[in-house]
Amino acid sequence: MSGIQKFFASRAGIISVGAFIGVFAALLQKWGNPGNMGICVACFERDIAGAIGLHRAAVVQYLRPEILGFVLGAMVAALAFKEFRPRAGSAPIVRFVLGMIAMIGALVFLGCPWRAVLRLAGGDGNAIFGLLGLAAGIWIGTLFFKGGYNLGRTQSTYASVGLLMPLIIIGLLALRLIFPQIPDKDLSGILFYSLKGPGSQHAALAISLAVGLAVGIVAQRSRFCTMGAIRDLILFRQAHLFAGMLALLVAAFLTNLVVGQFKPGFVGQPVAHTQELWNFMGMVVAGLAFALAGGCPGRQLFMAGEGDGDAAVFVLGMIVGAAVSHNFGLASSPTGVGPHGIAAVFISLAVLLFIGFTMRPKSA
Amino acid sequence: MTNLVDARGLSCPQPVLLTMEKIKSLGQGELMVLVDTDTSKENVIRAAVSLGWQLKSVDTEGMEYKLTLEKG
């Protein structure tokens, strides 16, 4: 193992990466991203779904460069350190459905695990219920692991299989460059741009892309994963990844304090609602879906960059899930859960339990 | 007889889960683990070391790693 990799695999390494993400996520808010949403993988994939017109929720349409940077940064790091491993073929349809459900749950809460931590770091008390739900969902996932649940083995495959997701991302980046935002216009060529709401709030393209690339590189090297953080703590009593997640929280909190973004409370928090039960239940759904799929949404992007075609399918599932969420009224808004959000939580849980109970080699 | 865990193609947390199960049933001795990603390699080594096992060797064969773990 090289010296650089020894560092990234160490406790100090994962803490440094978590802190790096925390500082820059908080700064991205300062630089224009929405409140307590410096980085949110679920929200940003949802915004991308809106930018390409998969849903028409006018307030959440923007082709977020951070997400593009995550995949490309991870790919660059994987190639540079000879870790690019084209692989696929482990229950892709299940991964797609898990991605959809993970997004549906995350949008009932209004955030992925990264944003749950960032919301807490910004003083949003509602995030506590989301984080508890996340832990509960992952705990259920560990019960399935102990029962023998797994998605089956992947196969090594052609380089092109691993390169397709990064190529899709490059295609999206090309669209973003060809059709830049036009002031006061909600459409540029084929891309939608929000004129108000969270989708209209964003840092400059170059800044978002640069931070995204940097995060992609360091997260690929360190295997940073918020779902794994909680899962390993419950399943193995191992705190390695959890140290990284805590570092993210502390670093974002301190940065928020310094730049004056820490505003403690429950009511009036940015892009958040105060329905405790549904903040909790949304993240139970998302947490269980992430656990069954083997990674938080950020980690899925990094693995997609490393050539994992199954993680790429999960990402596409999330993007489609975002479209479904907004088209069918499943997503929450600052006023509370969507008209069909509660039904979606129960249906999602039923699907997750079906997957968890049936996908094991020996049906006991 | 060689004790072997074949975790190739399995994703987190399966490689660690299988290795830990085997370690618990063995108690001590020598154990070989096959993995095919760097993440799995690091995770398996980290878990085994935390249980008092030692990493004897890592053999790289193409895109795969053969980890030899030992507890005396």
Short mmCIF file of C-alpha atoms in Angstrom, two decimals:
data_model
loop_
_atom_site.label_atom_id
_atom_site.label_comp_id
_atom_site.label_asym_id
_atom_site.label_seq_id
_atom_site.Cartn_x
_atom_site.Cartn_y
_atom_site.Cartn_z
CA MET A 1 0.00 0.00 0.00
CA SER A 2 1.41 3.40 -0.93
CA GLY A 3 1.84 6.13 1.67
CA ILE A 4 -1.06 8.15 0.28
CA GLN A 5 -3.39 5.18 0.43
CA LYS A 6 -2.24 4.28 3.95
CA PHE A 7 -3.27 7.75 5.00
CA PHE A 8 -6.69 7.60 3.36
CA ALA A 9 -7.36 4.15 4.86
CA SER A 10 -6.44 5.40 8.34
CA ARG A 11 -8.62 6.96 11.00
CA ALA A 12 -6.92 10.33 10.41
CA GLY A 13 -7.62 9.96 6.70
CA ILE A 14 -11.36 9.38 6.97
CA ILE A 15 -11.65 12.20 9.54
CA SER A 16 -9.81 14.58 7.20
CA VAL A 17 -12.12 13.68 4.34
CA GLY A 18 -15.25 14.13 6.46
CA ALA A 19 -13.96 17.49 7.67
CA PHE A 20 -13.10 18.54 4.11
CA ILE A 21 -16.63 17.75 2.94
CA GLY A 22 -18.14 19.52 5.97
CA VAL A 23 -16.17 22.72 5.46
CA PHE A 24 -16.80 22.94 1.73
CA ALA A 25 -20.48 21.99 2.00
CA ALA A 26 -21.00 24.85 4.45
CA LEU A 27 -18.98 27.18 2.23
CA LEU A 28 -21.03 26.20 -0.83
CA GLN A 29 -24.05 27.54 1.05
CA LYS A 30 -22.16 30.78 1.60
CA TRP A 31 -21.33 30.80 -2.12
CA GLY A 32 -24.92 30.41 -3.24
CA ASN A 33 -26.28 26.91 -2.64
CA PRO A 34 -29.57 26.62 -0.69
CA GLY A 35 -29.70 26.70 3.11
CA ASN A 36 -28.27 23.62 4.85
CA MET A 37 -27.94 22.19 1.34
CA GLY A 38 -24.33 22.88 0.44
CA ILE A 39 -24.23 19.31 -0.75
CA CYS A 40 -27.24 17.01 -0.88
CA VAL A 41 -26.95 14.05 -3.19
CA ALA A 42 -30.68 13.29 -3.20
CA CYS A 43 -31.76 16.92 -3.64
CA PHE A 44 -29.16 17.56 -6.33
CA GLU A 45 -30.09 14.46 -8.32
CA ARG A 46 -33.70 15.60 -7.99
CA ASP A 47 -32.69 19.01 -9.36
CA ILE A 48 -30.93 17.27 -12.26
CA ALA A 49 -34.10 15.28 -12.98
CA GLY A 50 -35.88 18.63 -13.11
CA ALA A 51 -33.24 20.27 -15.31
CA ILE A 52 -33.73 17.63 -17.99
CA GLY A 53 -37.50 17.82 -17.67
CA LEU A 54 -38.23 14.47 -16.05
CA HIS A 55 -40.41 16.37 -13.60
CA ARG A 56 -41.81 19.88 -13.88
CA ALA A 57 -41.58 21.09 -10.29
CA ALA A 58 -40.46 24.60 -11.25
CA VAL A 59 -38.61 25.34 -8.00
CA VAL A 60 -36.19 22.39 -8.16
CA GLN A 61 -34.67 22.42 -11.63
CA TYR A 62 -30.92 22.89 -11.97
CA LEU A 63 -28.23 20.66 -13.44
CA ARG A 64 -26.08 20.50 -10.30
CA PRO A 65 -22.37 20.40 -11.22
CA GLU A 66 -21.43 18.94 -7.81
CA ILE A 67 -22.98 15.59 -8.75
CA LEU A 68 -21.12 15.57 -12.07
CA GLY A 69 -17.90 16.33 -10.20
CA PHE A 70 -18.47 13.49 -7.74
CA VAL A 71 -18.58 10.86 -10.49
CA LEU A 72 -15.77 12.33 -12.57
CA GLY A 73 -13.54 12.96 -9.54
CA ALA A 74 -14.02 9.40 -8.34
CA MET A 75 -13.25 8.12 -11.83
CA VAL A 76 -10.03 10.17 -12.05
CA ALA A 77 -8.92 8.94 -8.61
CA ALA A 78 -9.78 5.32 -9.43
CA LEU A 79 -7.90 5.47 -12.73
CA ALA A 80 -4.89 7.23 -11.19
CA PHE A 81 -4.58 4.63 -8.42
CA LYS A 82 -5.37 1.66 -10.68
CA GLU A 83 -8.63 0.94 -8.89
CA PHE A 84 -10.94 1.34 -11.88
CA ARG A 85 -12.80 -1.98 -11.87
CA PRO A 86 -15.48 -2.40 -14.54
CA ARG A 87 -18.03 -4.68 -12.90
CA ALA A 88 -21.77 -5.28 -13.11
CA GLY A 89 -24.46 -7.92 -13.05
CA SER A 90 -25.54 -8.07 -9.41
CA ALA A 91 -29.34 -7.78 -9.51
CA PRO A 92 -29.52 -4.52 -11.51
CA ILE A 93 -33.32 -4.28 -11.48
CA VAL A 94 -33.32 -4.56 -7.69
CA ARG A 95 -30.71 -1.81 -7.47
CA PHE A 96 -32.84 0.38 -9.73
CA VAL A 97 -35.89 -0.12 -7.52
CA LEU A 98 -33.82 0.44 -4.36
CA GLY A 99 -32.57 3.71 -5.88
CA MET A 100 -36.11 4.84 -6.65
CA ILE A 101 -37.32 3.99 -3.16
CA ALA A 102 -34.30 5.58 -1.50
CA MET A 103 -35.11 8.82 -3.33
CA ILE A 104 -38.81 8.64 -2.47
CA GLY A 105 -37.93 8.24 1.24
CA ALA A 106 -35.26 10.94 1.15
CA LEU A 107 -37.72 13.42 -0.41
CA VAL A 108 -40.30 12.75 2.32
CA PHE A 109 -37.62 13.90 4.79
CA LEU A 110 -36.09 16.42 2.35
CA GLY A 111 -32.49 15.31 2.20
CA CYS A 112 -29.99 12.50 1.87
CA PRO A 113 -27.87 11.43 4.87
CA TRP A 114 -25.27 14.07 3.99
CA ARG A 115 -27.91 16.77 4.11
CA ALA A 116 -29.38 15.33 7.32
CA VAL A 117 -25.98 15.93 8.91
CA LEU A 118 -25.64 19.36 7.28
CA ARG A 119 -29.11 20.35 8.49
CA LEU A 120 -28.15 19.42 12.04
CA ALA A 121 -24.88 21.32 11.64
CA GLY A 122 -26.92 24.37 10.62
CA GLY A 123 -29.14 24.12 13.70
CA ASP A 124 -32.18 22.44 12.11
CA GLY A 125 -33.61 20.30 14.93
CA ASN A 126 -35.93 18.44 12.55
CA ALA A 127 -32.83 16.69 11.21
CA ILE A 128 -32.58 14.77 14.51
CA PHE A 129 -35.72 12.81 13.56
CA GLY A 130 -34.32 12.17 10.10
CA LEU A 131 -31.02 10.90 11.49
CA LEU A 132 -32.82 8.66 13.99
CA GLY A 133 -34.92 7.30 11.14
CA LEU A 134 -31.79 6.75 9.07
CA ALA A 135 -30.20 4.75 11.89
CA ALA A 136 -33.41 2.76 12.39
CA GLY A 137 -33.63 1.92 8.68
CA ILE A 138 -30.00 0.83 8.58
CA TRP A 139 -30.51 -1.24 11.74
CA ILE A 140 -33.34 -3.11 10.00
CA GLY A 141 -30.93 -3.61 7.10
CA THR A 142 -28.35 -5.22 9.40
CA LEU A 143 -30.99 -7.72 10.53
CA PHE A 144 -31.43 -8.74 6.90
CA PHE A 145 -27.65 -9.08 6.49
CA LYS A 146 -27.52 -11.36 9.51
CA GLY A 147 -30.35 -13.38 7.92
CA GLY A 148 -28.27 -13.96 4.82
CA TYR A 149 -29.60 -11.21 2.54
CA ASN A 150 -27.36 -10.33 -0.37
CA LEU A 151 -27.69 -9.11 -3.92
CA GLY A 152 -25.43 -11.74 -5.42
CA ARG A 153 -22.00 -11.47 -6.99
CA THR A 154 -20.93 -8.98 -9.61
CA GLN A 155 -18.90 -10.01 -12.65
CA SER A 156 -15.83 -8.32 -14.01
CA THR A 157 -16.71 -6.95 -17.39
CA TYR A 158 -15.67 -4.77 -20.32
CA ALA A 159 -14.19 -1.37 -19.58
CA SER A 160 -17.01 0.22 -21.60
CA VAL A 161 -19.59 -1.01 -19.06
CA GLY A 162 -17.78 0.87 -16.31
CA LEU A 163 -17.26 3.93 -18.48
CA LEU A 164 -20.91 4.44 -19.48
CA MET A 165 -21.95 6.32 -16.33
CA PRO A 166 -18.96 8.69 -16.46
CA LEU A 167 -19.76 9.21 -20.17
CA ILE A 168 -23.39 10.04 -19.33
CA ILE A 169 -22.05 12.54 -16.81
CA ILE A 170 -19.75 14.09 -19.40
CA GLY A 171 -22.77 14.34 -21.68
CA LEU A 172 -24.70 16.20 -18.98
CA LEU A 173 -21.74 18.52 -18.41
CA ALA A 174 -21.66 19.22 -22.15
CA LEU A 175 -25.37 20.11 -22.05
CA ARG A 176 -24.70 22.44 -19.11
CA LEU A 177 -21.97 24.22 -21.09
CA ILE A 178 -23.93 24.36 -24.37
CA PHE A 179 -27.09 25.63 -22.67
CA PRO A 180 -25.99 27.99 -19.87
CA GLN A 181 -28.45 29.82 -17.70
CA ILE A 182 -30.11 32.85 -19.33
CA PRO A 183 -31.14 35.55 -16.81
CA ASP A 184 -34.89 35.50 -16.07
CA LYS A 185 -35.50 32.58 -18.45
CA ASP A 186 -36.62 29.18 -17.15
CA LEU A 187 -35.47 27.37 -20.25
CA SER A 188 -32.13 27.42 -22.04
CA GLY A 189 -32.20 25.21 -25.11
CA ILE A 190 -33.36 21.91 -23.62
CA LEU A 191 -32.41 22.56 -19.98
CA PHE A 192 -34.78 23.88 -17.34
CA TYR A 193 -33.57 26.43 -14.79
CA SER A 194 -35.53 27.41 -11.67
CA LEU A 195 -36.25 31.12 -11.33
CA LYS A 196 -37.18 30.81 -7.65
CA GLY A 197 -36.90 28.26 -4.85
CA PRO A 198 -33.93 26.04 -4.03
CA GLY A 199 -33.24 25.30 -7.69
CA SER A 200 -32.50 28.96 -8.30
CA GLN A 201 -29.92 29.05 -5.52
CA HIS A 202 -26.52 27.82 -6.57
CA ALA A 203 -22.86 28.64 -6.47
CA ALA A 204 -21.05 29.49 -9.71
CA LEU A 205 -20.56 26.59 -12.13
CA ALA A 206 -16.77 26.52 -11.79
CA ILE A 207 -16.89 26.55 -7.98
CA SER A 208 -19.53 23.80 -7.76
CA LEU A 209 -17.69 21.66 -10.26
CA ALA A 210 -14.31 22.15 -8.58
CA VAL A 211 -15.64 21.25 -5.13
CA GLY A 212 -17.49 18.28 -6.61
CA LEU A 213 -14.33 16.99 -8.30
CA ALA A 214 -12.26 17.41 -5.14
CA VAL A 215 -14.86 15.64 -3.01
CA GLY A 216 -15.10 12.87 -5.61
CA ILE A 217 -11.36 12.30 -5.47
CA VAL A 218 -10.94 12.24 -1.69
CA ALA A 219 -14.14 10.29 -1.09
CA GLN A 220 -13.11 7.62 -3.60
CA ARG A 221 -9.73 7.27 -1.90
CA SER A 222 -11.21 7.05 1.61
CA ARG A 223 -14.43 5.06 0.80
CA PHE A 224 -16.41 7.72 2.67
CA CYS A 225 -19.97 6.48 3.22
CA THR A 226 -22.60 7.71 5.65
CA MET A 227 -24.72 4.57 5.45
CA GLY A 228 -21.64 2.40 6.00
CA ALA A 229 -20.77 4.62 8.96
CA ILE A 230 -23.91 3.66 10.85
CA ARG A 231 -24.07 0.10 9.47
CA ASP A 232 -20.52 -0.79 10.55
CA LEU A 233 -21.13 0.69 13.98
CA ILE A 234 -24.23 -1.48 14.47
CA LEU A 235 -23.04 -4.62 12.68
CA PHE A 236 -19.34 -4.73 13.59
CA ARG A 237 -19.01 -2.21 16.45
CA GLN A 238 -16.51 -0.52 14.16
CA ALA A 239 -16.31 3.27 14.16
CA HIS A 240 -13.95 3.89 11.23
CA LEU A 241 -16.46 5.36 8.75
CA PHE A 242 -18.53 6.85 11.58
CA ALA A 243 -15.53 8.99 12.53
CA GLY A 244 -15.71 10.49 9.05
CA MET A 245 -19.41 11.25 9.37
CA LEU A 246 -18.87 12.89 12.77
CA ALA A 247 -16.02 14.94 11.33
CA LEU A 248 -18.39 16.17 8.61
CA LEU A 249 -20.89 17.26 11.27
CA VAL A 250 -18.33 19.03 13.45
CA ALA A 251 -16.54 20.72 10.55
CA ALA A 252 -19.79 21.94 8.98
CA PHE A 253 -21.02 23.16 12.38
CA LEU A 254 -17.83 25.13 13.06
CA THR A 255 -17.80 26.58 9.54
CA ASN A 256 -21.44 27.59 9.94
CA LEU A 257 -20.58 29.33 13.22
CA VAL A 258 -17.70 31.20 11.64
CA VAL A 259 -19.66 32.42 8.61
CA GLY A 260 -22.85 33.11 10.61
CA GLN A 261 -25.01 30.33 9.18
CA PHE A 262 -25.84 28.53 12.46
CA LYS A 263 -29.51 29.17 13.31
CA PRO A 264 -30.85 26.72 15.90
CA GLY A 265 -34.56 25.88 15.92
CA PHE A 266 -37.31 23.76 14.42
CA VAL A 267 -39.62 26.21 12.68
CA GLY A 268 -38.70 28.12 9.54
CA GLN A 269 -35.61 26.08 8.73
CA PRO A 270 -34.57 26.19 5.06
CA VAL A 271 -36.13 23.53 2.80
CA ALA A 272 -37.46 21.55 5.78
CA HIS A 273 -40.80 20.67 7.37
CA THR A 274 -41.63 20.03 11.03
CA GLN A 275 -43.62 16.77 10.86
CA GLU A 276 -41.44 14.66 13.17
CA LEU A 277 -43.01 11.30 12.36
CA TRP A 278 -42.61 11.72 8.60
CA ASN A 279 -39.12 13.12 8.89
CA PHE A 280 -38.35 9.92 10.79
CA MET A 281 -40.27 7.52 8.53
CA GLY A 282 -38.95 9.01 5.30
CA MET A 283 -35.42 8.28 6.44
CA VAL A 284 -36.33 4.79 7.72
CA VAL A 285 -37.28 4.04 4.12
CA ALA A 286 -34.18 5.71 2.67
CA GLY A 287 -31.83 4.18 5.26
CA LEU A 288 -33.10 0.65 4.66
CA ALA A 289 -32.89 1.13 0.89
CA PHE A 290 -29.29 2.40 1.15
CA ALA A 291 -28.37 -0.48 3.44
CA LEU A 292 -29.86 -3.11 1.12
CA ALA A 293 -28.07 -1.47 -1.83
CA GLY A 294 -24.70 -1.30 -0.01
CA GLY A 295 -24.06 2.42 0.04
CA CYS A 296 -25.38 5.92 0.70
CA PRO A 297 -26.23 7.97 -2.39
CA GLY A 298 -22.85 9.70 -2.35
CA ARG A 299 -20.99 6.41 -2.18
CA GLN A 300 -23.11 5.06 -5.06
CA LEU A 301 -21.90 7.97 -7.19
CA PHE A 302 -18.27 7.30 -6.27
CA MET A 303 -18.64 3.58 -7.00
CA ALA A 304 -20.28 4.44 -10.33
CA GLY A 305 -17.14 6.47 -11.06
CA GLU A 306 -14.97 3.46 -10.14
CA GLY A 307 -16.65 1.40 -12.87
CA ASP A 308 -19.43 -0.22 -10.84
CA GLY A 309 -22.29 -0.58 -13.32
CA ASP A 310 -24.69 -1.69 -10.59
CA ALA A 311 -24.08 1.48 -8.58
CA ALA A 312 -24.73 3.40 -11.82
CA VAL A 313 -28.11 1.67 -12.11
CA PHE A 314 -28.88 2.70 -8.51
CA VAL A 315 -28.07 6.33 -9.41
CA LEU A 316 -30.38 6.21 -12.43
CA GLY A 317 -33.04 4.68 -10.18
CA MET A 318 -32.69 7.63 -7.82
CA ILE A 319 -33.08 10.14 -10.65
CA VAL A 320 -36.21 8.37 -11.92
CA GLY A 321 -37.43 8.10 -8.31
CA ALA A 322 -37.13 11.89 -8.01
CA ALA A 323 -39.25 12.34 -11.11
CA VAL A 324 -41.87 9.94 -9.75
CA SER A 325 -41.80 11.71 -6.37
CA HIS A 326 -42.58 15.10 -7.85
CA ASN A 327 -44.92 13.92 -10.61
CA PHE A 328 -47.04 11.86 -8.19
CA GLY A 329 -47.06 14.26 -5.24
CA LEU A 330 -44.90 12.09 -2.98
CA ALA A 331 -42.23 14.68 -2.17
CA SER A 332 -42.55 16.93 0.87
CA SER A 333 -42.31 20.71 0.83
CA PRO A 334 -41.69 23.21 3.63
CA THR A 335 -45.44 23.02 4.38
CA GLY A 336 -45.26 19.28 5.09
CA VAL A 337 -45.57 15.92 3.40
CA GLY A 338 -46.93 15.71 -0.14
CA PRO A 339 -50.52 14.58 -0.83
CA HIS A 340 -49.41 10.97 -1.40
CA GLY A 341 -46.20 10.97 0.63
CA ILE A 342 -47.55 8.88 3.49
CA ALA A 343 -48.95 6.20 1.17
CA ALA A 344 -45.58 6.16 -0.61
CA VAL A 345 -43.77 5.49 2.68
CA PHE A 346 -45.87 2.40 3.39
CA ILE A 347 -45.69 1.03 -0.14
CA SER A 348 -41.93 1.61 -0.17
CA LEU A 349 -41.50 -0.22 3.13
CA ALA A 350 -43.52 -3.16 1.81
CA VAL A 351 -41.30 -3.39 -1.29
CA LEU A 352 -38.13 -3.17 0.83
CA LEU A 353 -39.31 -5.95 3.14
CA PHE A 354 -40.18 -8.09 0.12
CA ILE A 355 -36.66 -7.61 -1.25
CA GLY A 356 -35.03 -8.14 2.14
CA PHE A 357 -36.90 -11.31 2.99
CA THR A 358 -36.68 -12.99 -0.41
CA MET A 359 -33.13 -12.24 -1.57
CA ARG A 360 -31.18 -14.82 0.40
CA PRO A 361 -29.60 -18.03 -0.87
CA LYS A 362 -31.42 -20.47 1.39
CA SER A 363 -34.98 -19.44 2.11
CA ALA A 364 -35.38 -20.52 5.70
CA MET B 1 -6.68 -28.07 4.77
CA THR B 2 -6.89 -24.41 3.88
CA ASN B 3 -9.64 -22.28 5.27
CA LEU B 4 -10.99 -20.11 2.48
CA VAL B 5 -13.50 -17.29 2.19
CA ASP B 6 -14.34 -16.43 -1.41
CA ALA B 7 -15.77 -12.91 -1.31
CA ARG B 8 -15.06 -12.07 -4.94
CA GLY B 9 -17.86 -10.08 -6.54
CA LEU B 10 -19.61 -9.46 -3.24
CA SER B 11 -20.22 -5.91 -2.09
CA CYS B 12 -20.16 -4.33 1.36
CA PRO B 13 -20.69 -5.63 3.98
CA GLN B 14 -20.63 -9.25 2.75
CA PRO B 15 -16.84 -9.75 2.54
CA VAL B 16 -16.35 -8.56 6.13
CA LEU B 17 -19.41 -10.46 7.35
CA LEU B 18 -18.21 -13.74 5.81
CA THR B 19 -14.66 -13.24 7.09
CA MET B 20 -15.85 -12.51 10.62
CA GLU B 21 -18.13 -15.56 10.62
CA LYS B 22 -15.21 -17.74 9.56
CA ILE B 23 -12.89 -16.17 12.13
CA LYS B 24 -15.41 -16.85 14.88
CA SER B 25 -15.84 -20.49 13.87
CA LEU B 26 -12.07 -21.03 13.55
CA GLY B 27 -10.93 -19.30 16.72
CA GLN B 28 -7.35 -19.39 15.51
CA GLY B 29 -5.19 -20.69 12.69
CA GLU B 30 -4.77 -19.56 9.11
CA LEU B 31 -7.40 -18.14 6.80
CA MET B 32 -7.34 -17.15 3.16
CA VAL B 33 -9.75 -14.50 1.84
CA LEU B 34 -10.30 -13.76 -1.85
CA VAL B 35 -11.59 -10.28 -2.74
CA ASP B 36 -11.65 -8.24 -5.92
CA THR B 37 -11.90 -4.62 -4.86
CA ASP B 38 -9.54 -2.43 -2.86
CA THR B 39 -12.40 -1.39 -0.60
CA SER B 40 -13.11 -5.00 0.36
CA LYS B 41 -9.39 -5.63 0.84
CA GLU B 42 -9.04 -2.72 3.26
CA ASN B 43 -12.28 -3.54 5.09
CA VAL B 44 -11.43 -7.22 5.57
CA ILE B 45 -7.92 -6.42 6.84
CA ARG B 46 -9.26 -3.73 9.20
CA ALA B 47 -11.88 -6.10 10.64
CA ALA B 48 -9.48 -9.03 11.02
CA VAL B 49 -6.83 -6.92 12.73
CA SER B 50 -9.44 -5.54 15.14
CA LEU B 51 -10.18 -9.16 16.13
CA GLY B 52 -6.52 -9.84 16.88
CA TRP B 53 -5.61 -11.53 13.61
CA GLN B 54 -2.51 -10.66 11.63
CA LEU B 55 -2.13 -10.06 7.93
CA LYS B 56 0.56 -12.44 6.70
CA SER B 57 0.51 -11.62 3.02
CA VAL B 58 -1.38 -10.03 0.16
CA ASP B 59 -1.01 -11.72 -3.22
CA THR B 60 -2.25 -9.81 -6.22
CA GLU B 61 -3.51 -11.89 -9.12
CA GLY B 62 -4.76 -9.71 -11.93
CA MET B 63 -7.75 -7.82 -10.54
CA GLU B 64 -7.99 -10.03 -7.44
CA TYR B 65 -6.36 -10.14 -4.04
CA LYS B 66 -5.60 -13.20 -1.95
CA LEU B 67 -5.29 -12.18 1.69
CA THR B 68 -3.66 -14.58 4.12
CA LEU B 69 -4.65 -13.97 7.73
CA GLU B 70 -3.30 -15.71 10.79
CA LYS B 71 -3.83 -16.00 14.52
CA GLY B 72 -1.44 -18.18 16.48
#
